[in-house]
PDB file of C-alpha atoms in Angstrom:
ATOM      1  CA  MET A  19       0.000   0.000   0.000  1.00 53.00           C
ATOM      2  CA  ALA A  20       1.142   3.514  -0.811  1.00 67.00           C
ATOM      3  CA  GLN A  21       2.673   5.439   2.074  1.00 74.00           C
ATOM      4  CA  PRO A  22       1.931   9.147   2.580  1.00 77.00           C
ATOM      5  CA  GLN A  23       4.801  11.480   1.809  1.00 78.00           C
ATOM      6  CA  SER A  24       6.466  12.284   5.107  1.00 79.00           C
ATOM      7  CA  GLN A  25       5.780  15.675   6.685  1.00 80.00           C
ATOM      8  CA  SER A  26       6.992  16.896  10.055  1.00 84.00           C
ATOM      9  CA  SER A  27       4.407  17.297  12.813  1.00 85.00           C
ATOM     10  CA  VAL A  28       2.779  20.718  13.121  1.00 88.00           C
ATOM     11  CA  SER A  29       0.703  22.576  15.655  1.00 89.00           C
ATOM     12  CA  VAL A  30      -1.827  25.097  14.366  1.00 90.00           C
ATOM     13  CA  THR A  31      -4.603  27.168  15.863  1.00 90.00           C
ATOM     14  CA  LEU A  32      -7.853  26.586  13.990  1.00 90.00           C
ATOM     15  CA  ALA A  33     -11.075  28.528  14.273  1.00 90.00           C
ATOM     16  CA  ALA A  34     -14.490  26.896  14.645  1.00 90.00           C
ATOM     17  CA  GLY A  35     -15.713  25.296  11.416  1.00 90.00           C
ATOM     18  CA  THR A  36     -14.706  22.501   9.083  1.00 92.00           C
ATOM     19  CA  HIS A  37     -11.059  22.068   8.157  1.00 92.00           C
ATOM     20  CA  TRP A  38      -9.721  19.652   5.566  1.00 92.00           C
ATOM     21  CA  ILE A  39      -6.603  18.011   6.905  1.00 92.00           C
ATOM     22  CA  CYS A  40      -4.083  16.613   4.412  1.00 91.00           C
ATOM     23  CA  THR A  41      -3.436  12.885   4.807  1.00 89.00           C
ATOM     24  CA  CYS A  42      -1.371  12.293   1.688  1.00 89.00           C
ATOM     25  CA  GLY A  43       1.486  14.623   2.598  1.00 87.00           C
ATOM     26  CA  GLN A  44       1.485  16.192  -0.877  1.00 88.00           C
ATOM     27  CA  SER A  45      -0.037  19.467   0.293  1.00 88.00           C
ATOM     28  CA  GLN A  46       2.030  22.620  -0.226  1.00 89.00           C
ATOM     29  CA  ASN A  47      -0.064  24.137   2.559  1.00 87.00           C
ATOM     30  CA  TYR A  48       0.322  21.355   5.141  1.00 88.00           C
ATOM     31  CA  PRO A  49      -1.608  20.504   7.325  1.00 89.00           C
ATOM     32  CA  HIS A  50      -4.379  21.945   5.162  1.00 89.00           C
ATOM     33  CA  CYS A  51      -5.443  19.993   2.098  1.00 91.00           C
ATOM     34  CA  ASP A  52      -4.698  21.758  -1.193  1.00 91.00           C
ATOM     35  CA  GLY A  53      -6.018  19.041  -3.504  1.00 89.00           C
ATOM     36  CA  GLY A  54      -2.557  17.584  -3.975  1.00 88.00           C
ATOM     37  CA  HIS A  55      -3.858  14.091  -3.201  1.00 89.00           C
ATOM     38  CA  LYS A  56      -5.212  13.787  -6.765  1.00 89.00           C
ATOM     39  CA  GLY A  57      -3.843  10.572  -8.226  1.00 87.00           C
ATOM     40  CA  THR A  58      -2.984   9.110  -4.829  1.00 88.00           C
ATOM     41  CA  ALA A  59      -5.095   6.702  -2.766  1.00 89.00           C
ATOM     42  CA  PHE A  60      -5.521   9.325  -0.023  1.00 89.00           C
ATOM     43  CA  GLN A  61      -8.500  11.491   0.852  1.00 90.00           C
ATOM     44  CA  PRO A  62      -8.382  14.544   3.157  1.00 91.00           C
ATOM     45  CA  LEU A  63      -9.828  14.244   6.626  1.00 90.00           C
ATOM     46  CA  ALA A  64     -12.686  16.541   7.585  1.00 92.00           C
ATOM     47  CA  LEU A  65     -12.037  18.056  11.009  1.00 92.00           C
ATOM     48  CA  GLU A  66     -15.032  19.830  12.453  1.00 92.00           C
ATOM     49  CA  LEU A  67     -14.404  22.205  15.388  1.00 92.00           C
ATOM     50  CA  THR A  68     -17.150  23.873  17.395  1.00 91.00           C
ATOM     51  CA  SER A  69     -14.733  26.401  18.926  1.00 89.00           C
ATOM     52  CA  THR A  70     -11.206  27.645  18.329  1.00 89.00           C
ATOM     53  CA  LYS A  71      -8.676  24.915  19.162  1.00 90.00           C
ATOM     54  CA  THR A  72      -4.973  24.325  19.001  1.00 90.00           C
ATOM     55  CA  VAL A  73      -4.524  21.238  16.840  1.00 90.00           C
ATOM     56  CA  GLU A  74      -1.374  19.120  16.833  1.00 90.00           C
ATOM     57  CA  ILE A  75      -0.989  16.931  13.768  1.00 89.00           C
ATOM     58  CA  THR A  76       1.568  14.138  13.625  1.00 85.00           C
ATOM     59  CA  PRO A  77       1.749  12.273  10.319  1.00 79.00           C
TER      60      PRO A  77
ATOM     61  CA  MET B  28      -1.548   9.862  11.461  1.00 79.00           C
ATOM     62  CA  LYS B  29      -2.498  11.297  14.821  1.00 84.00           C
ATOM     63  CA  ILE B  30      -4.467  14.460  15.589  1.00 85.00           C
ATOM     64  CA  THR B  31      -4.406  15.956  19.070  1.00 86.00           C
ATOM     65  CA  ILE B  32      -6.861  18.751  19.867  1.00 87.00           C
ATOM     66  CA  HIS B  33      -6.113  21.157  22.710  1.00 85.00           C
ATOM     67  CA  ASP B  34      -8.279  23.942  24.062  1.00 85.00           C
ATOM     68  CA  HIS B  35      -7.057  27.189  22.620  1.00 78.00           C
ATOM     69  CA  PRO B  36      -5.663  29.167  25.612  1.00 69.00           C
ATOM     70  CA  PRO B  37      -6.829  32.677  24.588  1.00 57.00           C
ATOM     71  CA  VAL B  38     -10.462  31.527  24.482  1.00 51.00           C
ATOM     72  CA  GLN B  39     -10.175  30.441  28.104  1.00 52.00           C
ATOM     73  CA  THR B  40      -8.657  33.708  29.290  1.00 56.00           C
ATOM     74  CA  VAL B  41     -11.390  35.728  27.530  1.00 59.00           C
ATOM     75  CA  GLN B  42     -14.031  33.755  29.423  1.00 61.00           C
ATOM     76  CA  GLN B  43     -12.300  34.332  32.765  1.00 62.00           C
ATOM     77  CA  PRO B  44     -13.893  36.987  34.990  1.00 63.00           C
ATOM     78  CA  ARG B  45     -12.057  40.298  35.118  1.00 68.00           C
ATOM     79  CA  LEU B  46     -10.543  39.629  38.511  1.00 69.00           C
ATOM     80  CA  GLY B  47      -9.054  36.308  37.359  1.00 64.00           C
ATOM     81  CA  LYS B  48     -11.114  34.117  39.645  1.00 68.00           C
ATOM     82  CA  PRO B  49     -14.699  34.327  40.879  1.00 72.00           C
ATOM     83  CA  THR B  50     -14.994  36.733  43.802  1.00 77.00           C
ATOM     84  CA  ILE B  51     -18.762  36.501  44.247  1.00 83.00           C
ATOM     85  CA  ASP B  52     -20.670  33.580  45.722  1.00 85.00           C
ATOM     86  CA  LEU B  53     -23.534  33.457  43.233  1.00 86.00           C
ATOM     87  CA  ASN B  54     -25.616  31.316  45.584  1.00 89.00           C
ATOM     88  CA  THR B  55     -25.861  33.970  48.286  1.00 91.00           C
ATOM     89  CA  ALA B  56     -25.008  37.294  46.558  1.00 92.00           C
ATOM     90  CA  PRO B  57     -28.544  37.909  45.171  1.00 93.00           C
ATOM     91  CA  TYR B  58     -29.918  37.829  48.731  1.00 95.00           C
ATOM     92  CA  GLY B  59     -27.286  40.324  49.884  1.00 95.00           C
ATOM     93  CA  ILE B  60     -28.319  42.617  47.038  1.00 96.00           C
ATOM     94  CA  LEU B  61     -31.965  42.080  48.007  1.00 96.00           C
ATOM     95  CA  LEU B  62     -31.218  43.194  51.595  1.00 97.00           C
ATOM     96  CA  LEU B  63     -29.459  46.329  50.331  1.00 97.00           C
ATOM     97  CA  ARG B  64     -32.329  47.069  47.934  1.00 97.00           C
ATOM     98  CA  LEU B  65     -35.011  46.662  50.631  1.00 97.00           C
ATOM     99  CA  SER B  66     -33.035  48.794  53.121  1.00 96.00           C
ATOM    100  CA  LEU B  67     -32.566  51.577  50.586  1.00 96.00           C
ATOM    101  CA  GLY B  68     -36.211  51.298  49.509  1.00 97.00           C
ATOM    102  CA  ILE B  69     -37.524  51.622  53.060  1.00 97.00           C
ATOM    103  CA  LEU B  70     -35.167  54.539  53.801  1.00 95.00           C
ATOM    104  CA  PHE B  71     -36.171  56.470  50.688  1.00 95.00           C
ATOM    105  CA  LEU B  72     -39.857  55.739  51.183  1.00 96.00           C
ATOM    106  CA  ALA B  73     -39.678  56.840  54.831  1.00 95.00           C
ATOM    107  CA  HIS B  74     -37.766  60.036  54.044  1.00 93.00           C
ATOM    108  CA  GLY B  75     -40.064  60.829  51.125  1.00 93.00           C
ATOM    109  CA  LEU B  76     -43.230  60.316  53.190  1.00 94.00           C
ATOM    110  CA  LEU B  77     -41.683  62.359  56.002  1.00 92.00           C
ATOM    111  CA  LYS B  78     -41.375  65.296  53.591  1.00 91.00           C
ATOM    112  CA  PHE B  79     -45.040  64.894  52.568  1.00 91.00           C
ATOM    113  CA  THR B  80     -46.655  64.311  55.960  1.00 91.00           C
ATOM    114  CA  VAL B  81     -44.499  65.717  58.775  1.00 90.00           C
ATOM    115  CA  PHE B  82     -42.561  68.577  57.159  1.00 87.00           C
ATOM    116  CA  THR B  83     -45.143  69.087  54.370  1.00 89.00           C
ATOM    117  CA  LEU B  84     -43.993  70.106  50.893  1.00 89.00           C
ATOM    118  CA  PRO B  85     -44.035  73.887  51.554  1.00 89.00           C
ATOM    119  CA  GLY B  86     -42.123  73.221  54.788  1.00 89.00           C
ATOM    120  CA  THR B  87     -39.566  71.131  52.901  1.00 90.00           C
ATOM    121  CA  ALA B  88     -39.288  73.866  50.269  1.00 89.00           C
ATOM    122  CA  GLN B  89     -38.590  76.359  53.036  1.00 89.00           C
ATOM    123  CA  PHE B  90     -35.931  74.051  54.496  1.00 88.00           C
ATOM    124  CA  PHE B  91     -34.349  73.680  51.046  1.00 87.00           C
ATOM    125  CA  GLU B  92     -34.235  77.461  50.616  1.00 87.00           C
ATOM    126  CA  LYS B  93     -32.595  77.815  54.020  1.00 87.00           C
ATOM    127  CA  LEU B  94     -29.859  75.469  52.728  1.00 85.00           C
ATOM    128  CA  GLY B  95     -29.449  77.639  49.620  1.00 85.00           C
ATOM    129  CA  LEU B  96     -31.252  75.241  47.315  1.00 87.00           C
ATOM    130  CA  PRO B  97     -34.164  76.191  45.026  1.00 90.00           C
ATOM    131  CA  GLY B  98     -37.439  75.609  46.885  1.00 87.00           C
ATOM    132  CA  PHE B  99     -39.186  73.916  43.978  1.00 90.00           C
ATOM    133  CA  MET B 100     -36.702  71.047  44.311  1.00 89.00           C
ATOM    134  CA  ALA B 101     -38.793  69.873  47.292  1.00 89.00           C
ATOM    135  CA  TYR B 102     -41.656  69.156  44.904  1.00 91.00           C
ATOM    136  CA  VAL B 103     -39.299  67.055  42.758  1.00 92.00           C
ATOM    137  CA  VAL B 104     -37.260  65.318  45.444  1.00 92.00           C
ATOM    138  CA  ALA B 105     -40.123  64.203  47.746  1.00 93.00           C
ATOM    139  CA  PRO B 106     -42.127  62.381  45.013  1.00 93.00           C
ATOM    140  CA  ALA B 107     -38.869  60.990  43.583  1.00 95.00           C
ATOM    141  CA  GLU B 108     -38.002  59.538  46.993  1.00 95.00           C
ATOM    142  CA  VAL B 109     -41.450  57.983  47.451  1.00 96.00           C
ATOM    143  CA  VAL B 110     -41.683  56.542  43.919  1.00 96.00           C
ATOM    144  CA  GLY B 111     -38.009  55.515  43.928  1.00 96.00           C
ATOM    145  CA  GLY B 112     -38.422  53.845  47.320  1.00 96.00           C
ATOM    146  CA  LEU B 113     -41.427  51.865  46.094  1.00 96.00           C
ATOM    147  CA  MET B 114     -39.591  50.861  42.906  1.00 96.00           C
ATOM    148  CA  LEU B 115     -36.599  49.687  44.956  1.00 96.00           C
ATOM    149  CA  LEU B 116     -38.872  47.652  47.226  1.00 96.00           C
ATOM    150  CA  ALA B 117     -40.544  46.091  44.187  1.00 95.00           C
ATOM    151  CA  GLY B 118     -37.273  45.600  42.359  1.00 94.00           C
ATOM    152  CA  LEU B 119     -38.235  47.602  39.284  1.00 93.00           C
ATOM    153  CA  TYR B 120     -35.236  49.074  37.435  1.00 93.00           C
ATOM    154  CA  SER B 121     -33.405  49.084  40.790  1.00 94.00           C
ATOM    155  CA  ARG B 122     -30.010  50.083  39.435  1.00 94.00           C
ATOM    156  CA  TRP B 123     -31.336  53.070  37.518  1.00 95.00           C
ATOM    157  CA  VAL B 124     -33.521  54.203  40.422  1.00 96.00           C
ATOM    158  CA  ALA B 125     -30.477  54.026  42.697  1.00 96.00           C
ATOM    159  CA  LEU B 126     -28.414  56.026  40.210  1.00 95.00           C
ATOM    160  CA  VAL B 127     -31.122  58.708  39.909  1.00 95.00           C
ATOM    161  CA  LEU B 128     -31.452  59.011  43.709  1.00 94.00           C
ATOM    162  CA  PHE B 129     -27.659  59.158  44.243  1.00 94.00           C
ATOM    163  CA  PRO B 130     -27.427  62.958  43.587  1.00 92.00           C
ATOM    164  CA  VAL B 131     -30.195  63.553  46.153  1.00 90.00           C
ATOM    165  CA  LEU B 132     -27.927  62.002  48.765  1.00 89.00           C
ATOM    166  CA  LEU B 133     -24.886  63.917  47.551  1.00 88.00           C
ATOM    167  CA  VAL B 134     -26.838  67.110  48.181  1.00 86.00           C
ATOM    168  CA  ALA B 135     -27.904  65.745  51.576  1.00 84.00           C
ATOM    169  CA  THR B 136     -24.278  64.929  52.398  1.00 83.00           C
ATOM    170  CA  PHE B 137     -22.755  68.252  51.379  1.00 82.00           C
ATOM    171  CA  LYS B 138     -25.586  70.776  51.706  1.00 81.00           C
ATOM    172  CA  ALA B 139     -27.856  69.487  54.470  1.00 81.00           C
ATOM    173  CA  HIS B 140     -25.325  67.765  56.768  1.00 83.00           C
ATOM    174  CA  GLY B 141     -21.921  68.997  55.599  1.00 78.00           C
ATOM    175  CA  ALA B 142     -21.779  71.802  58.157  1.00 80.00           C
ATOM    176  CA  ASN B 143     -22.645  69.494  61.055  1.00 84.00           C
ATOM    177  CA  GLY B 144     -19.292  67.730  61.085  1.00 81.00           C
ATOM    178  CA  TRP B 145     -18.583  64.069  60.494  1.00 80.00           C
ATOM    179  CA  MET B 146     -20.111  62.256  63.489  1.00 80.00           C
ATOM    180  CA  PHE B 147     -23.686  61.131  62.996  1.00 83.00           C
ATOM    181  CA  SER B 148     -24.353  61.860  66.689  1.00 82.00           C
ATOM    182  CA  ASN B 149     -23.503  65.569  66.229  1.00 81.00           C
ATOM    183  CA  GLU B 150     -26.281  68.110  66.508  1.00 82.00           C
ATOM    184  CA  GLY B 151     -28.325  68.054  63.292  1.00 80.00           C
ATOM    185  CA  GLY B 152     -26.544  64.833  62.260  1.00 82.00           C
ATOM    186  CA  GLY B 153     -23.039  64.716  60.781  1.00 80.00           C
ATOM    187  CA  TRP B 154     -22.508  63.791  57.180  1.00 86.00           C
ATOM    188  CA  GLU B 155     -21.210  60.234  57.709  1.00 88.00           C
ATOM    189  CA  PHE B 156     -24.702  58.738  57.442  1.00 88.00           C
ATOM    190  CA  PRO B 157     -25.863  60.453  54.216  1.00 88.00           C
ATOM    191  CA  ALA B 158     -22.404  59.808  52.718  1.00 91.00           C
ATOM    192  CA  PHE B 159     -22.690  56.086  53.446  1.00 93.00           C
ATOM    193  CA  PHE B 160     -26.277  56.143  52.152  1.00 92.00           C
ATOM    194  CA  ALA B 161     -25.025  57.755  48.905  1.00 94.00           C
ATOM    195  CA  ILE B 162     -22.310  55.132  48.465  1.00 95.00           C
ATOM    196  CA  ALA B 163     -24.864  52.370  49.161  1.00 95.00           C
ATOM    197  CA  CYS B 164     -26.880  53.803  46.242  1.00 95.00           C
ATOM    198  CA  LEU B 165     -23.867  53.579  43.942  1.00 96.00           C
ATOM    199  CA  VAL B 166     -23.281  50.015  45.142  1.00 96.00           C
ATOM    200  CA  GLN B 167     -26.901  49.155  44.332  1.00 96.00           C
ATOM    201  CA  PHE B 168     -26.388  50.652  40.873  1.00 96.00           C
ATOM    202  CA  LEU B 169     -23.338  48.453  40.305  1.00 94.00           C
ATOM    203  CA  LEU B 170     -25.049  45.319  41.673  1.00 94.00           C
ATOM    204  CA  GLY B 171     -28.462  45.466  39.995  1.00 92.00           C
ATOM    205  CA  ASP B 172     -31.744  43.970  41.205  1.00 92.00           C
ATOM    206  CA  GLY B 173     -30.776  40.978  43.357  1.00 92.00           C
ATOM    207  CA  ALA B 174     -33.260  38.273  44.345  1.00 91.00           C
ATOM    208  CA  TYR B 175     -37.074  38.516  44.192  1.00 91.00           C
ATOM    209  CA  ALA B 176     -37.145  41.545  41.885  1.00 91.00           C
ATOM    210  CA  LEU B 177     -40.192  42.275  39.780  1.00 88.00           C
ATOM    211  CA  SER B 178     -37.975  43.164  36.797  1.00 83.00           C
ATOM    212  CA  SER B 179     -36.463  39.677  36.709  1.00 78.00           C
ATOM    213  CA  ILE B 180     -39.874  38.003  36.884  1.00 75.00           C
ATOM    214  CA  ARG B 181     -41.082  40.116  33.971  1.00 65.00           C
ATOM    215  CA  SER B 182     -38.070  39.494  31.764  1.00 61.00           C
ATOM    216  CA  HIS B 183     -37.762  35.767  32.565  1.00 59.00           C
ATOM    217  CA  PRO B 184     -41.318  34.415  32.604  1.00 56.00           C
ATOM    218  CA  ARG B 185     -41.653  31.052  34.320  1.00 53.00           C
ATOM    219  CA  HIS B 186     -42.405  28.171  31.984  1.00 48.00           C
TER     220      HIS B 186
END
């Protein structure tokens, strides 16, 4: 199975709402999805926040 | 892949009360405010009625003129004290009533009792009592209605 391209872990502050988190590692705007997963087996992850949170993402 | 979600610190600090931690016991404070409101209400009502019945309005006007105040103020102050006292007792717009009556007590402090010295037991009554009364009015303004107020029953109908 294809492995995601490695990215270093990041911590971002996200406002309430839906955020698309990159899972393929191709994003130029990591950890946000920029559509770079096209042609890979990966789909972005929808992260829904009801209030502003600090989000730590480790690939 | 692992996602860890932390509470965002600034949101927490915004929700903190201004003094950093709660300084008011919300279970008992409304009853303290109620006591203050009833005390002020009774005092204003009593002093207002005193001006109507014992001193009479012309007599009060004369007293006001002796203090160097316009006599017609008696016809404004006495009804204001009676109506304000009743509104405080009922808990109707308590904070605004207290704010409106505050200047009456400032005048009482400086004009009516200022010359009698500080001690309340002085002849004619020193100004410590009206001064405290005036501050109590400001405190009522800052606190609001307290428990068992008519305003709160009107704005939060029981379901």
